[in-house]
Amino acid sequence: MRRDWKNKTFILAITAFLMVTGATVHQAIAYFTTYTAASGSAVLHLGFTTTIPDEEVSDWTKHVSIQNTGDKECYVRVKAFAGELYEAALTYTDTSGKWSAGEDGYYYYRDILAPGASSDELLIKIDHLNREEDFNVIVVQECTAVLYDENGQPYYDWSILADTGEVQE
């Protein structure tokens, strides 16, 4: 009698197991047999921001403008270096009112520079302090792509590294 009870329990357990697994097999089969096919192609164009400075010197003044030769809109900034003796002798002027001095020594162009467009001139007056020796005034320009926030407002981020895409800390 005891043996019959064990057999009935075993058969009941196997039947319950088969009923539970049988109810979910249909969903599992549907999961493993679902597929899709795709055809065609799409070209992915990665745009780059490239700028070229244009410098002309006349009457001890550098006339600097920046041209966007890249595929994307960008912001630009400019800084001049003249060495220890002449650094304080450089004066910046802007007739358009679109350049402004930053705390880091750069002059920032306020407007977004569209592809193919050029910035207004930034004038860098060089006071040679009545010295006869040669010296260089080096103009460094940088650009960064225009970014947009969740509201669609443009902004810039000068901390993004160009070659890695990582943010400086």
N, C-alpha and C. Protein backbone atom coordinates (compact mmCIF):
# COMPACT_ATOMS: atom_id res chain seq x y z
N MET A 1 0.83 -1.18 0.00
CA MET A 1 0.00 0.00 0.00
C MET A 1 0.87 1.25 0.00
N ARG A 2 1.91 1.12 0.78
CA ARG A 2 2.81 2.26 0.87
C ARG A 2 3.47 2.51 -0.48
N ARG A 3 3.79 1.43 -1.19
CA ARG A 3 4.40 1.54 -2.48
C ARG A 3 3.45 2.20 -3.48
N ASP A 4 2.16 1.90 -3.44
CA ASP A 4 1.18 2.51 -4.33
C ASP A 4 1.06 4.02 -4.05
N TRP A 5 1.15 4.35 -2.80
CA TRP A 5 1.06 5.78 -2.45
C TRP A 5 2.25 6.55 -3.02
N LYS A 6 3.46 5.98 -2.97
CA LYS A 6 4.65 6.61 -3.53
C LYS A 6 4.53 6.73 -5.04
N ASN A 7 4.01 5.69 -5.69
CA ASN A 7 3.83 5.73 -7.14
C ASN A 7 2.82 6.80 -7.55
N LYS A 8 1.73 6.91 -6.80
CA LYS A 8 0.71 7.91 -7.12
C LYS A 8 1.27 9.32 -6.92
N THR A 9 2.06 9.51 -5.88
CA THR A 9 2.67 10.82 -5.62
C THR A 9 3.66 11.15 -6.73
N PHE A 10 4.43 10.16 -7.13
CA PHE A 10 5.40 10.39 -8.20
C PHE A 10 4.71 10.73 -9.52
N ILE A 11 3.69 10.01 -9.85
CA ILE A 11 2.93 10.25 -11.10
C ILE A 11 2.25 11.62 -11.04
N LEU A 12 1.71 11.97 -9.89
CA LEU A 12 1.06 13.29 -9.72
C LEU A 12 2.08 14.42 -9.87
N ALA A 13 3.28 14.25 -9.34
CA ALA A 13 4.32 15.27 -9.43
C ALA A 13 4.77 15.44 -10.88
N ILE A 14 4.94 14.32 -11.60
CA ILE A 14 5.34 14.40 -13.00
C ILE A 14 4.24 15.04 -13.84
N THR A 15 3.02 14.73 -13.58
CA THR A 15 1.90 15.33 -14.31
C THR A 15 1.85 16.84 -14.06
N ALA A 16 2.03 17.27 -12.83
CA ALA A 16 2.04 18.71 -12.50
C ALA A 16 3.21 19.40 -13.22
N PHE A 17 4.37 18.76 -13.22
CA PHE A 17 5.53 19.33 -13.89
C PHE A 17 5.28 19.49 -15.39
N LEU A 18 4.71 18.46 -16.02
CA LEU A 18 4.43 18.53 -17.45
C LEU A 18 3.39 19.59 -17.77
N MET A 19 2.40 19.77 -16.92
CA MET A 19 1.37 20.79 -17.16
C MET A 19 1.97 22.20 -17.08
N VAL A 20 2.84 22.42 -16.10
CA VAL A 20 3.46 23.75 -15.94
C VAL A 20 4.39 24.05 -17.11
N THR A 21 5.24 23.09 -17.45
CA THR A 21 6.17 23.33 -18.56
C THR A 21 5.44 23.37 -19.89
N GLY A 22 4.38 22.59 -20.03
CA GLY A 22 3.61 22.60 -21.28
C GLY A 22 2.93 23.93 -21.52
N ALA A 23 2.53 24.62 -20.46
CA ALA A 23 1.87 25.91 -20.61
C ALA A 23 2.85 26.99 -21.07
N THR A 24 4.13 26.86 -20.72
CA THR A 24 5.11 27.90 -21.08
C THR A 24 5.91 27.53 -22.33
N VAL A 25 5.81 26.32 -22.82
CA VAL A 25 6.57 25.91 -24.00
C VAL A 25 6.17 26.75 -25.21
N HIS A 26 4.90 27.07 -25.35
CA HIS A 26 4.44 27.86 -26.50
C HIS A 26 5.13 29.22 -26.53
N GLN A 27 5.26 29.88 -25.38
CA GLN A 27 5.95 31.18 -25.33
C GLN A 27 7.44 31.01 -25.63
N ALA A 28 8.05 29.98 -25.11
CA ALA A 28 9.47 29.75 -25.35
C ALA A 28 9.72 29.46 -26.83
N ILE A 29 8.87 28.65 -27.45
CA ILE A 29 9.04 28.35 -28.87
C ILE A 29 8.88 29.62 -29.69
N ALA A 30 7.93 30.47 -29.32
CA ALA A 30 7.74 31.73 -30.03
C ALA A 30 8.97 32.61 -29.88
N TYR A 31 9.58 32.62 -28.73
CA TYR A 31 10.78 33.43 -28.50
C TYR A 31 11.94 32.95 -29.37
N PHE A 32 12.15 31.66 -29.41
CA PHE A 32 13.29 31.13 -30.13
C PHE A 32 13.08 31.04 -31.64
N THR A 33 11.87 31.17 -32.12
CA THR A 33 11.64 31.10 -33.55
C THR A 33 11.36 32.45 -34.19
N THR A 34 11.37 33.52 -33.40
CA THR A 34 11.15 34.86 -33.96
C THR A 34 12.42 35.34 -34.63
N TYR A 35 12.29 35.89 -35.82
CA TYR A 35 13.44 36.43 -36.54
C TYR A 35 12.96 37.57 -37.42
N THR A 36 13.92 38.28 -37.95
CA THR A 36 13.61 39.38 -38.87
C THR A 36 14.71 39.45 -39.91
N ALA A 37 14.38 40.05 -41.01
CA ALA A 37 15.35 40.22 -42.09
C ALA A 37 15.39 41.69 -42.46
N ALA A 38 16.56 42.14 -42.85
CA ALA A 38 16.71 43.53 -43.26
C ALA A 38 17.51 43.59 -44.54
N SER A 39 17.25 44.61 -45.31
CA SER A 39 18.01 44.80 -46.54
C SER A 39 18.20 46.28 -46.77
N GLY A 40 19.07 46.61 -47.69
CA GLY A 40 19.33 48.01 -47.98
C GLY A 40 20.58 48.49 -47.27
N SER A 41 20.84 49.78 -47.37
CA SER A 41 22.01 50.35 -46.72
C SER A 41 21.76 51.82 -46.42
N ALA A 42 22.56 52.33 -45.55
CA ALA A 42 22.49 53.75 -45.21
C ALA A 42 23.91 54.26 -45.07
N VAL A 43 24.16 55.43 -45.61
CA VAL A 43 25.48 56.03 -45.53
C VAL A 43 25.53 56.90 -44.28
N LEU A 44 26.57 56.74 -43.52
CA LEU A 44 26.76 57.50 -42.30
C LEU A 44 27.85 58.53 -42.55
N HIS A 45 27.50 59.81 -42.46
CA HIS A 45 28.46 60.88 -42.66
C HIS A 45 28.84 61.46 -41.31
N LEU A 46 30.10 61.32 -40.96
CA LEU A 46 30.59 61.93 -39.74
C LEU A 46 31.18 63.28 -40.10
N GLY A 47 30.58 64.33 -39.61
CA GLY A 47 31.08 65.67 -39.92
C GLY A 47 32.17 66.07 -38.95
N PHE A 48 33.04 66.91 -39.43
CA PHE A 48 34.14 67.38 -38.60
C PHE A 48 34.13 68.90 -38.56
N THR A 49 34.61 69.42 -37.48
CA THR A 49 34.75 70.86 -37.33
C THR A 49 36.21 71.20 -37.59
N THR A 50 36.44 71.99 -38.63
CA THR A 50 37.79 72.40 -38.99
C THR A 50 37.78 73.90 -39.22
N THR A 51 38.76 74.58 -38.66
CA THR A 51 38.84 76.03 -38.84
C THR A 51 40.23 76.42 -39.29
N ILE A 52 40.31 77.53 -40.01
CA ILE A 52 41.58 78.05 -40.49
C ILE A 52 41.67 79.52 -40.10
N PRO A 53 42.75 79.92 -39.44
CA PRO A 53 42.90 81.34 -39.10
C PRO A 53 43.42 82.13 -40.31
N ASP A 54 42.97 83.35 -40.41
CA ASP A 54 43.46 84.26 -41.44
C ASP A 54 44.07 85.45 -40.71
N GLU A 55 45.37 85.65 -40.89
CA GLU A 55 46.09 86.72 -40.19
C GLU A 55 46.75 87.65 -41.21
N GLU A 56 46.54 88.91 -41.05
CA GLU A 56 47.24 89.90 -41.85
C GLU A 56 47.80 90.95 -40.89
N VAL A 57 49.01 91.41 -41.17
CA VAL A 57 49.66 92.39 -40.31
C VAL A 57 49.85 93.69 -41.08
N SER A 58 49.41 94.78 -40.46
CA SER A 58 49.65 96.11 -41.02
C SER A 58 49.69 97.11 -39.88
N ASP A 59 50.65 98.03 -39.92
CA ASP A 59 50.79 99.07 -38.90
C ASP A 59 50.84 98.50 -37.49
N TRP A 60 51.64 97.47 -37.30
CA TRP A 60 51.81 96.83 -35.99
C TRP A 60 50.50 96.30 -35.40
N THR A 61 49.60 95.88 -36.29
CA THR A 61 48.33 95.31 -35.86
C THR A 61 48.08 94.03 -36.63
N LYS A 62 47.75 92.96 -35.91
CA LYS A 62 47.35 91.71 -36.55
C LYS A 62 45.84 91.73 -36.69
N HIS A 63 45.36 91.51 -37.92
CA HIS A 63 43.94 91.40 -38.22
C HIS A 63 43.63 89.91 -38.31
N VAL A 64 42.94 89.38 -37.30
CA VAL A 64 42.70 87.94 -37.21
C VAL A 64 41.23 87.65 -37.43
N SER A 65 40.95 86.72 -38.34
CA SER A 65 39.59 86.19 -38.50
C SER A 65 39.71 84.68 -38.66
N ILE A 66 38.66 83.97 -38.33
CA ILE A 66 38.66 82.51 -38.37
C ILE A 66 37.60 82.06 -39.36
N GLN A 67 37.97 81.13 -40.24
CA GLN A 67 37.02 80.58 -41.22
C GLN A 67 36.73 79.13 -40.86
N ASN A 68 35.45 78.78 -40.86
CA ASN A 68 35.02 77.40 -40.62
C ASN A 68 35.02 76.67 -41.95
N THR A 69 35.98 75.76 -42.12
CA THR A 69 36.06 74.96 -43.35
C THR A 69 35.51 73.55 -43.15
N GLY A 70 34.96 73.28 -41.99
CA GLY A 70 34.44 71.95 -41.68
C GLY A 70 33.01 71.76 -42.13
N ASP A 71 32.42 70.66 -41.67
CA ASP A 71 31.06 70.29 -42.04
C ASP A 71 30.04 70.69 -40.99
N LYS A 72 30.48 71.06 -39.81
CA LYS A 72 29.58 71.34 -38.68
C LYS A 72 29.75 72.76 -38.18
N GLU A 73 28.71 73.25 -37.53
CA GLU A 73 28.78 74.56 -36.88
C GLU A 73 29.76 74.48 -35.70
N CYS A 74 30.37 75.61 -35.36
CA CYS A 74 31.32 75.58 -34.25
C CYS A 74 31.40 76.94 -33.57
N TYR A 75 31.98 76.91 -32.39
CA TYR A 75 32.37 78.11 -31.66
C TYR A 75 33.89 78.23 -31.78
N VAL A 76 34.41 79.46 -31.77
CA VAL A 76 35.86 79.65 -31.89
C VAL A 76 36.36 80.57 -30.78
N ARG A 77 37.67 80.43 -30.48
CA ARG A 77 38.34 81.32 -29.54
C ARG A 77 39.77 81.52 -30.00
N VAL A 78 40.36 82.65 -29.58
CA VAL A 78 41.69 83.06 -30.05
C VAL A 78 42.50 83.55 -28.86
N LYS A 79 43.81 83.26 -28.90
CA LYS A 79 44.72 83.78 -27.89
C LYS A 79 46.05 84.09 -28.57
N ALA A 80 46.67 85.21 -28.20
CA ALA A 80 47.97 85.59 -28.78
C ALA A 80 49.07 85.47 -27.73
N PHE A 81 50.25 85.03 -28.19
CA PHE A 81 51.43 84.90 -27.34
C PHE A 81 52.55 85.72 -27.96
N ALA A 82 53.24 86.49 -27.15
CA ALA A 82 54.31 87.34 -27.67
C ALA A 82 55.59 87.25 -26.86
N GLY A 83 55.67 86.40 -25.92
CA GLY A 83 56.86 86.32 -25.09
C GLY A 83 56.73 87.22 -23.87
N GLU A 84 57.63 87.02 -22.95
CA GLU A 84 57.56 87.70 -21.65
C GLU A 84 57.61 89.22 -21.75
N LEU A 85 58.47 89.76 -22.60
CA LEU A 85 58.63 91.22 -22.70
C LEU A 85 57.43 91.91 -23.36
N TYR A 86 56.80 91.23 -24.32
CA TYR A 86 55.77 91.88 -25.14
C TYR A 86 54.34 91.45 -24.81
N GLU A 87 54.19 90.46 -23.96
CA GLU A 87 52.85 89.93 -23.67
C GLU A 87 51.91 91.02 -23.15
N ALA A 88 52.37 91.84 -22.24
CA ALA A 88 51.53 92.90 -21.68
C ALA A 88 51.35 94.05 -22.67
N ALA A 89 52.14 94.08 -23.74
CA ALA A 89 52.06 95.16 -24.73
C ALA A 89 51.04 94.87 -25.83
N LEU A 90 50.36 93.73 -25.76
CA LEU A 90 49.33 93.41 -26.75
C LEU A 90 47.99 93.96 -26.29
N THR A 91 47.29 94.65 -27.18
CA THR A 91 45.94 95.14 -26.87
C THR A 91 44.98 94.62 -27.94
N TYR A 92 43.83 94.18 -27.48
CA TYR A 92 42.82 93.59 -28.35
C TYR A 92 41.69 94.59 -28.55
N THR A 93 41.26 94.74 -29.78
CA THR A 93 40.08 95.56 -30.08
C THR A 93 39.19 94.81 -31.05
N ASP A 94 37.92 95.18 -30.98
CA ASP A 94 36.92 94.50 -31.79
C ASP A 94 35.90 95.53 -32.24
N THR A 95 35.81 95.76 -33.53
CA THR A 95 34.87 96.77 -34.03
C THR A 95 33.45 96.24 -34.14
N SER A 96 33.28 94.93 -34.20
CA SER A 96 31.93 94.35 -34.37
C SER A 96 31.22 94.12 -33.04
N GLY A 97 31.98 94.03 -31.94
CA GLY A 97 31.38 93.75 -30.64
C GLY A 97 31.05 92.29 -30.43
N LYS A 98 31.55 91.40 -31.28
CA LYS A 98 31.25 89.97 -31.17
C LYS A 98 32.35 89.17 -30.47
N TRP A 99 33.47 89.79 -30.18
CA TRP A 99 34.56 89.13 -29.46
C TRP A 99 34.55 89.63 -28.02
N SER A 100 34.77 88.71 -27.09
CA SER A 100 34.84 89.11 -25.68
C SER A 100 35.95 88.34 -24.98
N ALA A 101 36.58 89.01 -24.03
CA ALA A 101 37.70 88.41 -23.29
C ALA A 101 37.19 87.43 -22.26
N GLY A 102 37.85 86.30 -22.18
CA GLY A 102 37.53 85.31 -21.15
C GLY A 102 38.54 85.40 -20.03
N GLU A 103 38.24 84.76 -18.92
CA GLU A 103 39.14 84.78 -17.76
C GLU A 103 40.43 84.00 -18.01
N ASP A 104 40.43 83.12 -19.00
CA ASP A 104 41.59 82.28 -19.28
C ASP A 104 42.54 82.88 -20.31
N GLY A 105 42.34 84.14 -20.71
CA GLY A 105 43.21 84.79 -21.67
C GLY A 105 42.78 84.65 -23.11
N TYR A 106 41.78 83.82 -23.37
CA TYR A 106 41.25 83.67 -24.72
C TYR A 106 40.21 84.74 -25.01
N TYR A 107 40.05 85.05 -26.29
CA TYR A 107 38.96 85.91 -26.75
C TYR A 107 37.98 85.02 -27.48
N TYR A 108 36.72 85.06 -27.05
CA TYR A 108 35.69 84.18 -27.54
C TYR A 108 34.79 84.91 -28.53
N TYR A 109 34.52 84.24 -29.65
CA TYR A 109 33.59 84.79 -30.64
C TYR A 109 32.18 84.39 -30.23
N ARG A 110 31.30 85.35 -30.09
CA ARG A 110 29.97 85.12 -29.54
C ARG A 110 29.07 84.29 -30.46
N ASP A 111 29.13 84.52 -31.76
CA ASP A 111 28.22 83.86 -32.69
C ASP A 111 28.69 82.46 -33.05
N ILE A 112 27.74 81.64 -33.45
CA ILE A 112 28.06 80.32 -33.98
C ILE A 112 28.58 80.51 -35.40
N LEU A 113 29.67 79.82 -35.70
CA LEU A 113 30.28 79.93 -37.02
C LEU A 113 29.78 78.78 -37.88
N ALA A 114 28.96 79.10 -38.88
CA ALA A 114 28.41 78.09 -39.79
C ALA A 114 29.49 77.58 -40.74
N PRO A 115 29.31 76.40 -41.32
CA PRO A 115 30.28 75.90 -42.30
C PRO A 115 30.44 76.89 -43.45
N GLY A 116 31.68 77.20 -43.78
CA GLY A 116 31.97 78.14 -44.85
C GLY A 116 31.99 79.60 -44.43
N ALA A 117 31.54 79.91 -43.24
CA ALA A 117 31.49 81.30 -42.77
C ALA A 117 32.80 81.69 -42.09
N SER A 118 33.01 82.99 -41.99
CA SER A 118 34.18 83.53 -41.30
C SER A 118 33.74 84.46 -40.18
N SER A 119 34.56 84.53 -39.16
CA SER A 119 34.28 85.43 -38.04
C SER A 119 34.63 86.86 -38.43
N ASP A 120 34.14 87.80 -37.65
CA ASP A 120 34.56 89.19 -37.80
C ASP A 120 35.99 89.31 -37.30
N GLU A 121 36.66 90.38 -37.68
CA GLU A 121 38.06 90.56 -37.32
C GLU A 121 38.25 90.89 -35.84
N LEU A 122 39.29 90.31 -35.29
CA LEU A 122 39.78 90.67 -33.98
C LEU A 122 41.13 91.34 -34.23
N LEU A 123 41.29 92.56 -33.75
CA LEU A 123 42.53 93.31 -33.98
C LEU A 123 43.44 93.18 -32.75
N ILE A 124 44.66 92.77 -32.99
CA ILE A 124 45.64 92.63 -31.92
C ILE A 124 46.75 93.64 -32.21
N LYS A 125 46.75 94.72 -31.45
CA LYS A 125 47.73 95.80 -31.60
C LYS A 125 49.01 95.39 -30.88
N ILE A 126 50.14 95.53 -31.57
CA ILE A 126 51.42 95.12 -31.04
C ILE A 126 52.24 96.38 -30.73
N ASP A 127 52.57 96.57 -29.47
CA ASP A 127 53.45 97.68 -29.08
C ASP A 127 54.86 97.11 -29.00
N HIS A 128 55.72 97.51 -29.92
CA HIS A 128 57.08 96.95 -29.97
C HIS A 128 58.01 97.62 -28.97
N LEU A 129 57.50 98.56 -28.19
CA LEU A 129 58.24 99.20 -27.10
C LEU A 129 59.54 99.86 -27.57
N ASN A 130 59.54 100.30 -28.83
CA ASN A 130 60.70 100.97 -29.44
C ASN A 130 61.98 100.14 -29.34
N ARG A 131 61.84 98.85 -29.41
CA ARG A 131 63.00 97.95 -29.39
C ARG A 131 63.32 97.53 -30.82
N GLU A 132 64.57 97.24 -31.06
CA GLU A 132 65.02 96.89 -32.40
C GLU A 132 65.07 95.38 -32.63
N GLU A 133 65.06 94.56 -31.58
CA GLU A 133 65.19 93.13 -31.76
C GLU A 133 63.91 92.52 -32.35
N ASP A 134 64.11 91.39 -33.01
CA ASP A 134 62.97 90.68 -33.62
C ASP A 134 62.19 89.93 -32.54
N PHE A 135 60.91 89.78 -32.78
CA PHE A 135 60.06 88.97 -31.91
C PHE A 135 58.87 88.47 -32.71
N ASN A 136 58.22 87.45 -32.21
CA ASN A 136 57.06 86.86 -32.88
C ASN A 136 55.82 87.04 -32.02
N VAL A 137 54.71 87.23 -32.69
CA VAL A 137 53.41 87.18 -32.04
C VAL A 137 52.68 86.00 -32.65
N ILE A 138 52.44 85.00 -31.83
CA ILE A 138 51.81 83.76 -32.30
C ILE A 138 50.35 83.77 -31.88
N VAL A 139 49.48 83.54 -32.84
CA VAL A 139 48.04 83.49 -32.57
C VAL A 139 47.60 82.04 -32.60
N VAL A 140 46.97 81.61 -31.52
CA VAL A 140 46.43 80.26 -31.41
C VAL A 140 44.92 80.36 -31.46
N GLN A 141 44.32 79.58 -32.32
CA GLN A 141 42.85 79.55 -32.39
C GLN A 141 42.38 78.13 -32.16
N GLU A 142 41.24 78.01 -31.52
CA GLU A 142 40.64 76.70 -31.25
C GLU A 142 39.17 76.76 -31.61
N CYS A 143 38.63 75.58 -31.90
CA CYS A 143 37.19 75.51 -32.18
C CYS A 143 36.61 74.30 -31.45
N THR A 144 35.33 74.36 -31.20
CA THR A 144 34.61 73.23 -30.62
C THR A 144 33.24 73.17 -31.28
N ALA A 145 32.77 71.97 -31.48
CA ALA A 145 31.48 71.79 -32.14
C ALA A 145 30.35 72.35 -31.28
N VAL A 146 29.30 72.80 -31.92
CA VAL A 146 28.13 73.30 -31.22
C VAL A 146 27.37 72.10 -30.65
N LEU A 147 27.06 72.15 -29.38
CA LEU A 147 26.25 71.13 -28.71
C LEU A 147 24.89 71.72 -28.40
N TYR A 148 23.89 70.87 -28.24
CA TYR A 148 22.53 71.33 -27.95
C TYR A 148 22.02 70.63 -26.71
N ASP A 149 21.37 71.41 -25.82
CA ASP A 149 20.80 70.82 -24.61
C ASP A 149 19.43 70.23 -24.93
N GLU A 150 18.75 69.71 -23.91
CA GLU A 150 17.45 69.04 -24.12
C GLU A 150 16.36 69.99 -24.61
N ASN A 151 16.57 71.30 -24.46
CA ASN A 151 15.60 72.29 -24.94
C ASN A 151 15.97 72.82 -26.32
N GLY A 152 17.03 72.29 -26.92
CA GLY A 152 17.45 72.73 -28.24
C GLY A 152 18.29 73.99 -28.24
N GLN A 153 18.76 74.42 -27.07
CA GLN A 153 19.58 75.63 -26.97
C GLN A 153 21.05 75.27 -27.19
N PRO A 154 21.74 76.03 -28.05
CA PRO A 154 23.15 75.71 -28.32
C PRO A 154 24.05 76.13 -27.16
N TYR A 155 25.12 75.36 -26.97
CA TYR A 155 26.14 75.69 -25.97
C TYR A 155 27.46 75.08 -26.41
N TYR A 156 28.55 75.47 -25.75
CA TYR A 156 29.87 74.93 -26.07
C TYR A 156 30.46 74.28 -24.84
N ASP A 157 31.40 73.36 -25.09
CA ASP A 157 32.12 72.69 -24.01
C ASP A 157 33.59 72.61 -24.44
N TRP A 158 34.41 73.49 -23.87
CA TRP A 158 35.82 73.56 -24.24
C TRP A 158 36.65 72.47 -23.57
N SER A 159 36.05 71.64 -22.73
CA SER A 159 36.83 70.62 -22.03
C SER A 159 36.88 69.29 -22.77
N ILE A 160 36.19 69.16 -23.90
CA ILE A 160 36.22 67.91 -24.66
C ILE A 160 37.51 67.84 -25.46
N LEU A 161 38.21 66.71 -25.33
CA LEU A 161 39.46 66.52 -26.06
C LEU A 161 39.15 66.09 -27.49
N ALA A 162 39.85 66.65 -28.45
CA ALA A 162 39.57 66.39 -29.86
C ALA A 162 39.92 64.98 -30.29
N ASP A 163 41.00 64.42 -29.78
CA ASP A 163 41.44 63.13 -30.29
C ASP A 163 40.83 61.93 -29.56
N THR A 164 40.28 62.11 -28.38
CA THR A 164 39.75 60.97 -27.65
C THR A 164 38.26 61.05 -27.37
N GLY A 165 37.69 62.25 -27.41
CA GLY A 165 36.29 62.41 -27.08
C GLY A 165 36.06 62.42 -25.57
N GLU A 166 37.12 62.30 -24.78
CA GLU A 166 36.99 62.30 -23.33
C GLU A 166 37.00 63.73 -22.80
N VAL A 167 36.46 63.88 -21.62
CA VAL A 167 36.40 65.19 -20.99
C VAL A 167 37.60 65.36 -20.05
N GLN A 168 38.25 66.53 -20.12
CA GLN A 168 39.37 66.81 -19.23
C GLN A 168 38.86 67.00 -17.82
N GLU A 169 39.68 66.64 -16.85
CA GLU A 169 39.29 66.86 -15.46
C GLU A 169 40.16 67.90 -14.83
